[in-house]
Coordinates of C-alpha atoms and ligand atoms in Angstrom, one line a residue:
M13 CA 0.0 0.0 0.0
N14 CA 1.4 3.4 -0.9
D15 CA 1.1 6.6 1.2
T16 CA -1.8 7.9 -0.9
Q17 CA -3.8 4.8 -0.4
A18 CA -3.0 4.8 3.3
D19 CA -4.1 8.5 3.6
R20 CA -7.3 7.8 1.8
L21 CA -8.2 4.7 3.9
A22 CA -7.5 6.7 7.1
T23 CA -9.7 9.6 6.1
R24 CA -13.1 10.2 7.5
T25 CA -15.3 12.7 5.6
F26 CA -18.3 14.9 6.0
D27 CA -20.7 16.4 3.5
T28 CA -20.9 20.1 2.8
T29 CA -22.6 22.4 0.3
A30 CA -21.0 24.1 -2.7
Y31 CA -21.6 25.5 -6.1
A32 CA -20.2 23.2 -8.9
A33 CA -20.1 23.0 -12.6
S34 CA -21.0 19.7 -14.1
S35 CA -19.7 20.3 -17.6
P36 CA -17.9 23.1 -19.6
T37 CA -21.3 24.6 -20.5
S38 CA -23.5 23.8 -17.5
G39 CA -22.9 26.9 -15.5
L40 CA -22.7 26.5 -11.7
A41 CA -25.4 25.0 -9.5
P42 CA -25.8 23.9 -5.8
A43 CA -24.1 20.6 -5.0
T44 CA -23.1 18.4 -2.1
I45 CA -19.4 17.6 -1.8
R46 CA -17.3 15.6 0.6
R47 CA -14.5 17.1 2.7
R48 CA -12.1 15.3 5.0
E49 CA -12.7 15.5 8.7
P50 CA -9.8 17.6 10.1
R51 CA -6.7 15.5 10.9
P52 CA -4.5 16.6 13.8
T53 CA -2.6 19.2 11.7
D54 CA -5.7 20.5 9.8
V55 CA -8.0 23.4 10.3
Q56 CA -11.6 23.5 9.1
L57 CA -12.8 27.0 7.9
E58 CA -16.2 28.3 7.5
V59 CA -15.8 30.2 4.2
L60 CA -16.8 33.8 4.6
F61 CA -15.8 35.3 1.2
C62 CA -14.3 33.9 -1.9
G63 CA -12.9 35.9 -4.8
V64 CA -13.7 35.1 -8.4
C65 CA -10.5 34.7 -10.5
H66 CA -10.5 34.5 -14.3
S67 CA -8.7 31.2 -13.7
D68 CA -12.0 29.9 -12.1
L69 CA -13.7 30.6 -15.4
H70 CA -10.9 29.1 -17.6
Q71 CA -11.1 26.0 -15.5
V72 CA -14.9 25.7 -15.2
R73 CA -15.2 26.0 -19.0
D74 CA -12.2 23.7 -19.6
E75 CA -10.4 26.4 -21.5
W76 CA -7.0 25.0 -20.3
H77 CA -7.9 21.5 -21.7
K78 CA -4.4 21.0 -23.2
N79 CA -2.4 21.6 -20.0
M80 CA -4.9 21.3 -17.2
P81 CA -8.1 19.4 -18.3
T82 CA -11.0 19.9 -16.0
T83 CA -12.5 17.0 -14.0
Y84 CA -16.3 17.5 -13.3
P85 CA -18.0 18.3 -11.0
C86 CA -15.7 21.3 -10.6
V87 CA -15.9 23.6 -7.6
P88 CA -13.7 26.6 -8.2
G89 CA -12.5 29.3 -5.9
H90 CA -9.0 29.9 -4.6
E91 CA -9.3 33.3 -2.9
I92 CA -10.7 32.2 0.3
V93 CA -11.1 33.9 3.6
G94 CA -12.8 32.3 6.5
R95 CA -13.1 31.6 10.2
V96 CA -11.6 28.5 11.9
V97 CA -14.4 26.3 13.2
K98 CA -12.3 23.3 14.1
A99 CA -8.6 23.0 14.7
G100 CA -6.8 19.6 15.0
S101 CA -5.0 18.6 18.2
A102 CA -1.5 19.4 16.7
V103 CA -2.4 22.8 15.2
R104 CA -0.2 25.5 16.6
R105 CA -0.8 28.7 14.6
F106 CA -4.7 28.8 14.7
R107 CA -7.4 28.5 17.3
E108 CA -11.1 28.1 16.8
G109 CA -12.6 31.5 16.1
D110 CA -9.5 32.9 14.3
L111 CA -9.6 34.3 10.9
A112 CA -7.6 32.4 8.2
A113 CA -7.2 32.4 4.5
V114 CA -6.4 29.8 1.8
G115 CA -5.0 30.6 -1.6
C116 CA -4.2 28.4 -4.6
I117 CA -2.2 25.6 -2.9
V118 CA -3.6 23.2 -0.3
D119 CA -0.7 20.8 0.1
S120 CA 2.7 19.7 -1.3
C121 CA 5.4 17.1 -0.7
R122 CA 7.4 19.5 1.5
T123 CA 10.7 17.8 0.7
C124 CA 11.5 18.5 -3.0
P125 CA 13.8 21.3 -3.9
S126 CA 10.9 23.7 -4.7
C127 CA 9.2 22.9 -1.4
Q128 CA 12.5 23.4 0.4
D129 CA 12.8 26.8 -1.3
G130 CA 9.3 27.8 -0.2
E131 CA 8.1 27.7 -3.8
E132 CA 5.4 25.0 -3.2
Q133 CA 3.5 26.0 -6.4
F134 CA 6.3 24.2 -8.3
C135 CA 6.4 21.1 -6.1
E136 CA 7.5 18.1 -7.9
G137 CA 5.0 16.0 -5.9
P138 CA 3.2 17.8 -7.6
A139 CA 1.5 20.5 -5.5
M140 CA -2.1 19.8 -4.6
F141 CA -3.9 22.9 -5.9
T142 CA -7.1 24.2 -4.2
Y143 CA -9.3 22.8 -7.0
N144 CA -9.1 20.3 -9.9
S145 CA -6.0 18.6 -8.4
P146 CA -6.0 14.9 -7.4
D147 CA -7.1 14.9 -3.8
R148 CA -4.9 12.4 -2.0
F149 CA -7.0 12.3 1.1
V150 CA -10.6 12.1 -0.2
G151 CA -10.0 10.7 -3.7
G152 CA -11.3 12.4 -6.8
V153 CA -10.2 16.0 -7.2
T154 CA -9.9 18.9 -4.8
F155 CA -12.8 21.3 -4.5
G156 CA -12.4 25.0 -4.1
G157 CA -13.8 27.9 -2.0
Y158 CA -17.3 28.3 -3.6
S159 CA -18.3 26.2 -0.6
K160 CA -19.5 26.4 2.9
S161 CA -16.3 24.9 4.4
V162 CA -12.8 24.0 3.5
V163 CA -10.3 21.8 5.3
V164 CA -6.6 22.4 5.0
D165 CA -3.3 21.6 6.7
E166 CA -2.4 24.6 8.8
A167 CA 0.9 24.8 6.9
F168 CA -1.1 26.0 3.9
A169 CA -3.4 28.4 5.8
L170 CA -2.5 32.1 5.9
Q171 CA -2.9 34.6 8.7
I172 CA -5.1 37.6 7.9
S173 CA -6.7 40.6 9.7
D174 CA -10.1 42.1 9.2
R175 CA -8.7 45.6 9.7
L176 CA -9.0 46.4 6.0
G177 CA -12.2 44.4 5.3
L178 CA -12.5 40.7 4.6
A179 CA -14.1 41.0 1.1
G180 CA -11.3 43.1 -0.2
T181 CA -8.7 40.9 1.4
A182 CA -9.9 37.7 -0.3
P183 CA -8.5 38.6 -3.8
L184 CA -5.0 39.0 -2.3
L185 CA -4.8 35.2 -2.1
C186 CA -4.5 34.9 -5.8
A187 CA -4.5 38.3 -7.6
G188 CA -2.3 39.8 -4.9
I189 CA 0.4 37.1 -4.7
T190 CA 0.4 36.5 -8.5
T191 CA 1.4 40.1 -9.1
Y192 CA 3.5 40.7 -5.9
S193 CA 5.8 37.7 -6.6
P194 CA 7.1 38.7 -10.0
L195 CA 7.4 42.4 -9.0
R196 CA 9.6 41.3 -6.1
R197 CA 11.6 38.9 -8.2
A198 CA 12.3 41.7 -10.6
N199 CA 13.5 43.9 -7.7
V200 CA 10.9 46.6 -8.5
G201 CA 11.6 49.7 -6.4
K202 CA 11.9 53.4 -6.4
T203 CA 14.0 53.7 -9.6
S204 CA 11.9 51.2 -11.6
K205 CA 9.5 52.0 -14.5
V206 CA 6.9 49.3 -14.6
G207 CA 4.2 48.6 -17.1
V208 CA 1.0 46.7 -16.2
V209 CA -0.8 45.2 -19.2
G210 CA -4.6 44.7 -18.6
L211 CA -6.5 46.4 -15.8
G212 CA -8.6 43.5 -14.5
G213 CA -8.4 41.6 -11.2
L214 CA -4.7 40.9 -11.4
G215 CA -3.8 44.1 -13.2
H216 CA -5.4 46.4 -10.6
M217 CA -3.5 44.7 -7.8
G218 CA -0.3 44.9 -9.9
V219 CA -0.8 48.7 -10.1
K220 CA -1.4 49.1 -6.4
L221 CA 1.5 46.9 -5.4
A222 CA 4.0 48.4 -7.9
N223 CA 3.0 51.8 -6.7
A224 CA 3.5 50.8 -3.1
L225 CA 6.9 49.5 -4.0
G226 CA 7.8 53.0 -5.2
A227 CA 7.8 52.4 -8.9
R228 CA 6.7 54.7 -11.7
V229 CA 3.7 52.7 -13.1
V230 CA 2.1 52.8 -16.5
V231 CA -1.1 51.0 -17.3
F232 CA -1.7 49.5 -20.8
T233 CA -5.4 49.0 -21.4
T234 CA -7.7 48.2 -24.2
S235 CA -10.5 50.1 -22.3
P236 CA -10.2 53.9 -22.5
R237 CA -13.0 54.1 -19.9
K238 CA -10.6 52.6 -17.3
A239 CA -8.1 55.5 -17.6
E240 CA -9.4 57.5 -14.7
D241 CA -9.5 54.4 -12.5
A242 CA -6.0 53.5 -13.4
I243 CA -4.7 56.8 -12.0
R244 CA -6.9 56.5 -8.9
L245 CA -5.5 53.0 -8.3
G246 CA -1.9 54.3 -8.5
A247 CA -0.8 54.5 -12.1
H248 CA 1.2 57.6 -13.1
D249 CA 0.3 57.2 -16.8
V250 CA -2.2 55.3 -18.9
V251 CA -1.7 54.1 -22.5
V252 CA -4.6 52.9 -24.6
S253 CA -3.0 49.9 -26.3
T254 CA -5.1 50.1 -29.4
E255 CA -3.4 53.4 -30.3
P256 CA -0.1 52.5 -32.2
A257 CA 1.4 56.0 -32.0
E258 CA 0.9 56.1 -28.2
M259 CA 2.5 52.7 -28.0
R260 CA 5.5 53.7 -30.0
K261 CA 6.3 56.6 -27.7
Q262 CA 7.0 54.1 -24.9
A263 CA 9.9 52.4 -26.8
K264 CA 12.9 51.3 -24.7
S265 CA 11.8 52.9 -21.5
F266 CA 10.6 50.1 -19.1
D267 CA 12.6 48.0 -16.7
F268 CA 9.8 45.6 -16.2
I269 CA 6.4 44.8 -17.8
L270 CA 3.8 42.6 -16.1
D271 CA 1.3 41.1 -18.6
T272 CA -2.0 40.0 -16.9
V273 CA -4.1 39.6 -20.1
S274 CA -6.4 36.6 -20.1
A275 CA -6.8 36.4 -23.9
A276 CA -4.6 36.2 -27.0
H277 CA -2.9 39.5 -27.8
D278 CA 0.2 40.9 -29.6
L279 CA 3.2 40.7 -27.3
N280 CA 5.5 42.2 -30.0
G281 CA 3.9 45.6 -29.3
Y282 CA 5.3 45.4 -25.7
L283 CA 8.8 43.8 -26.0
P284 CA 10.3 46.8 -27.8
M285 CA 9.2 48.9 -24.8
L286 CA 11.7 47.2 -22.5
K287 CA 15.2 48.7 -21.9
R288 CA 18.2 46.6 -22.5
D289 CA 18.0 43.6 -20.1
G290 CA 14.4 44.5 -19.3
T291 CA 11.9 41.7 -18.5
L292 CA 8.4 41.0 -19.6
T293 CA 6.7 38.5 -17.4
M294 CA 3.4 36.8 -18.3
V295 CA 1.0 36.0 -15.5
G296 CA -2.0 36.1 -17.8
A297 CA -2.6 32.6 -19.1
P298 CA -4.3 32.5 -22.5
E299 CA -4.4 28.9 -23.7
A300 CA -3.5 29.7 -27.3
P301 CA 0.3 30.0 -28.2
L302 CA 1.4 33.6 -28.7
P303 CA 4.0 34.4 -31.5
I304 CA 7.2 36.2 -30.4
E305 CA 9.4 38.2 -32.7
V306 CA 12.7 36.8 -31.5
M307 CA 14.7 39.9 -32.6
N308 CA 12.7 41.9 -30.0
L309 CA 14.5 39.8 -27.4
V310 CA 17.9 39.3 -29.1
L311 CA 18.6 42.9 -30.0
A312 CA 18.5 44.2 -26.5
R313 CA 19.1 41.0 -24.4
R314 CA 15.5 41.3 -23.2
R315 CA 13.9 38.5 -21.1
F316 CA 10.4 37.0 -21.6
T317 CA 9.3 35.0 -18.6
G318 CA 6.3 33.5 -16.8
S319 CA 5.3 33.3 -13.2
L320 CA 2.8 31.2 -11.2
I321 CA 1.2 32.6 -8.1
G322 CA 3.8 32.4 -5.2
G323 CA 4.8 30.1 -2.4
I324 CA 3.2 30.1 1.1
R325 CA 5.9 32.1 2.8
E326 CA 5.8 34.8 0.1
T327 CA 2.0 34.9 0.2
Q328 CA 2.2 35.6 4.0
E329 CA 4.8 38.3 3.3
M330 CA 2.5 39.8 0.7
L331 CA -0.5 39.8 3.1
D332 CA 1.6 41.5 5.7
F333 CA 2.9 44.0 3.1
C334 CA -0.7 44.8 2.1
L335 CA -1.8 45.3 5.7
E336 CA 1.1 47.6 6.3
H337 CA 0.4 49.7 3.2
G338 CA -3.4 49.6 3.5
L339 CA -3.9 47.7 0.3
T340 CA -6.9 45.5 -0.6
A341 CA -8.7 44.8 -3.9
D342 CA -11.5 46.9 -5.3
V343 CA -14.4 44.5 -5.2
E344 CA -18.1 44.0 -6.1
V345 CA -19.6 41.7 -3.6
I346 CA -22.2 39.2 -5.1
P347 CA -24.3 36.4 -3.7
I348 CA -23.4 33.0 -5.0
Q349 CA -26.6 32.8 -7.0
K350 CA -25.2 35.5 -9.3
I351 CA -22.1 33.6 -10.2
D352 CA -23.1 32.7 -13.8
E353 CA -23.9 36.3 -14.4
A354 CA -20.6 37.4 -12.9
Y355 CA -18.7 35.0 -15.3
E356 CA -20.6 36.5 -18.3
R357 CA -19.6 40.0 -17.1
L358 CA -16.0 38.9 -16.6
V359 CA -15.9 37.7 -20.2
R360 CA -17.4 41.1 -21.3
N361 CA -14.7 42.9 -19.2
D362 CA -17.3 44.4 -17.0
V363 CA -15.9 44.2 -13.4
K364 CA -14.3 46.7 -11.1
Y365 CA -12.1 45.0 -10.4
R366 CA -12.9 41.7 -8.7
F367 CA -16.1 39.9 -7.9
V368 CA -16.1 38.5 -4.4
I369 CA -18.8 36.0 -3.3
D370 CA -20.4 36.6 0.1
M371 CA -20.6 33.0 1.1
A372 CA -23.3 33.6 3.6
S373 CA -25.6 33.6 0.6
L374 CA -25.1 29.9 0.2
G375 CA -27.3 29.4 3.2
Ligands
LIG424 P1 -9.7 39.7 -15.6 O1 -10.1 40.3 -14.3 O2 -10.7 39.2 -16.6 O3 -8.6 40.7 -16.3 C1 -8.1 40.5 -17.6 C2 -7.8 41.8 -18.3 O4 -7.2 41.5 -19.5 C3 -9.1 42.5 -18.6 O5 -9.6 43.3 -17.6 C4 -8.7 43.4 -19.8 O6 -8.0 44.6 -19.4 C5 -7.6 42.5 -20.5 N1 -8.1 41.8 -21.7 C6 -9.2 40.9 -21.7 N2 -9.3 40.5 -22.9 C7 -8.4 41.1 -23.7 C8 -8.1 41.0 -25.1 N3 -8.7 40.2 -25.9 N4 -7.0 41.7 -25.5 C9 -6.3 42.5 -24.7 N5 -6.6 42.6 -23.4 C10 -7.6 41.9 -22.9 O7 -8.8 38.4 -15.3 P2 -7.8 38.1 -14.0 O8 -8.5 37.4 -13.0 O9 -7.1 39.3 -13.7 O10 -6.8 37.0 -14.7 C11 -6.0 37.4 -15.8 C12 -5.3 36.2 -16.4 O11 -4.3 35.8 -15.4 C13 -6.2 35.0 -16.6 O12 -5.7 34.3 -17.8 C14 -5.9 34.1 -15.4 O13 -6.2 32.8 -15.6 C15 -4.5 34.4 -15.2 N6 -4.0 34.1 -13.8 C16 -2.7 33.6 -13.8 C17 -2.2 33.3 -12.5 C18 -0.7 32.9 -12.4 O14 -0.3 32.4 -11.4 N7 0.0 33.0 -13.5 C19 -2.9 33.5 -11.4 C20 -4.2 34.0 -11.5 C21 -4.7 34.3 -12.8 P3 -8.2 46.0 -20.2 O15 -9.7 46.2 -20.2 O16 -7.5 46.9 -19.3 O17 -7.6 45.8 -21.5
LIG425 ZN1 -6.5 32.9 -9.4
LIG426 ZN1 7.5 19.4 -3.1

């Protein structure tokens, strides 16, 4: 018997309610799912708020079929804030009644080089992601935060405060860390000029965080109506990316560009904007391959990279940074019954700037 089989046999479960998709086109509907009873190192949270990430929509609609096919039923949600309702006997960092948060990762092997480096998202185990990952305790796949309760090992639970509001804190668990991590890796600071491409859930956090790190921030948007918001959120300048003359003016001026766009778009408009040795990092995850004009890299030793969320230690660092700087997401709180409508609005680019589900609406 291997470890996984042993884990599964030893696991007791309970039923809880959630919203699940049963196919790429079904939309989401109420469902009953199984969670494990907390083990000694686990905490069980009552979910209070859960952010709606564009990744939830990609996954529910099986838009990442090639790399991460969706198993149905699918319960998305990885921007989770909640209250601890049960803490296992060996839990040290949380007590019943404490607030806690869960992001995109719920377990990992803890011994591989990535885990040792605190980069559990790249665990060779592989990492157990919050939804649509094989669940080694319960079987089937993991279920996310569009649910009444979640159970997680305390090593993957984050400490949060309600000082800045819980609804606005939820999106930090994905949109926050996904933008913070590459900004920090690029050493963004007071002397940096940073571009943020796409002003959605990730993009608006990227703007706030780059501003808080002291950078000069320029937003690139396809939506001229967002220009005023971009400045309010902390940008120093806004470029409408569908205006070629405006785009050309930005040539060779950026140290770092963070691309958060969820759909296919032309990267060759952005690469020439980097200075020598500048970096463009993709966090947006369109499924279709995007062509790169290699000369745009070669002629100025530019770098084109990707980044995936961030590890647990860095996620806690980001939450603490946001608390210190008074940063949360700009959110529209919705009841879970409006989730299909919210997805439609996300596709239409009609959200300012993150939907967050008030899980009390699940009843
Ligand atoms: P979002 O709120 O929908 O924002 C995406 C933004 O992209 C939109 O607001 C829009 O900004 C721009 N955009 C949309 N369609 C476009 C098009 N056809 N051409 C050019 N620009 C377009 O989504 P999100 O939640 O921020 O997520 C963004 C992407 O990041 C998704 O692909 C998601 O799966 C991915 N993601 C990756 C990670 C990671 O770890 N790497 C983590 C979370 C999410 P403007 O109106 O300003 O142009
Ligand atoms: Zn996400
Ligand atoms: Zn590992």
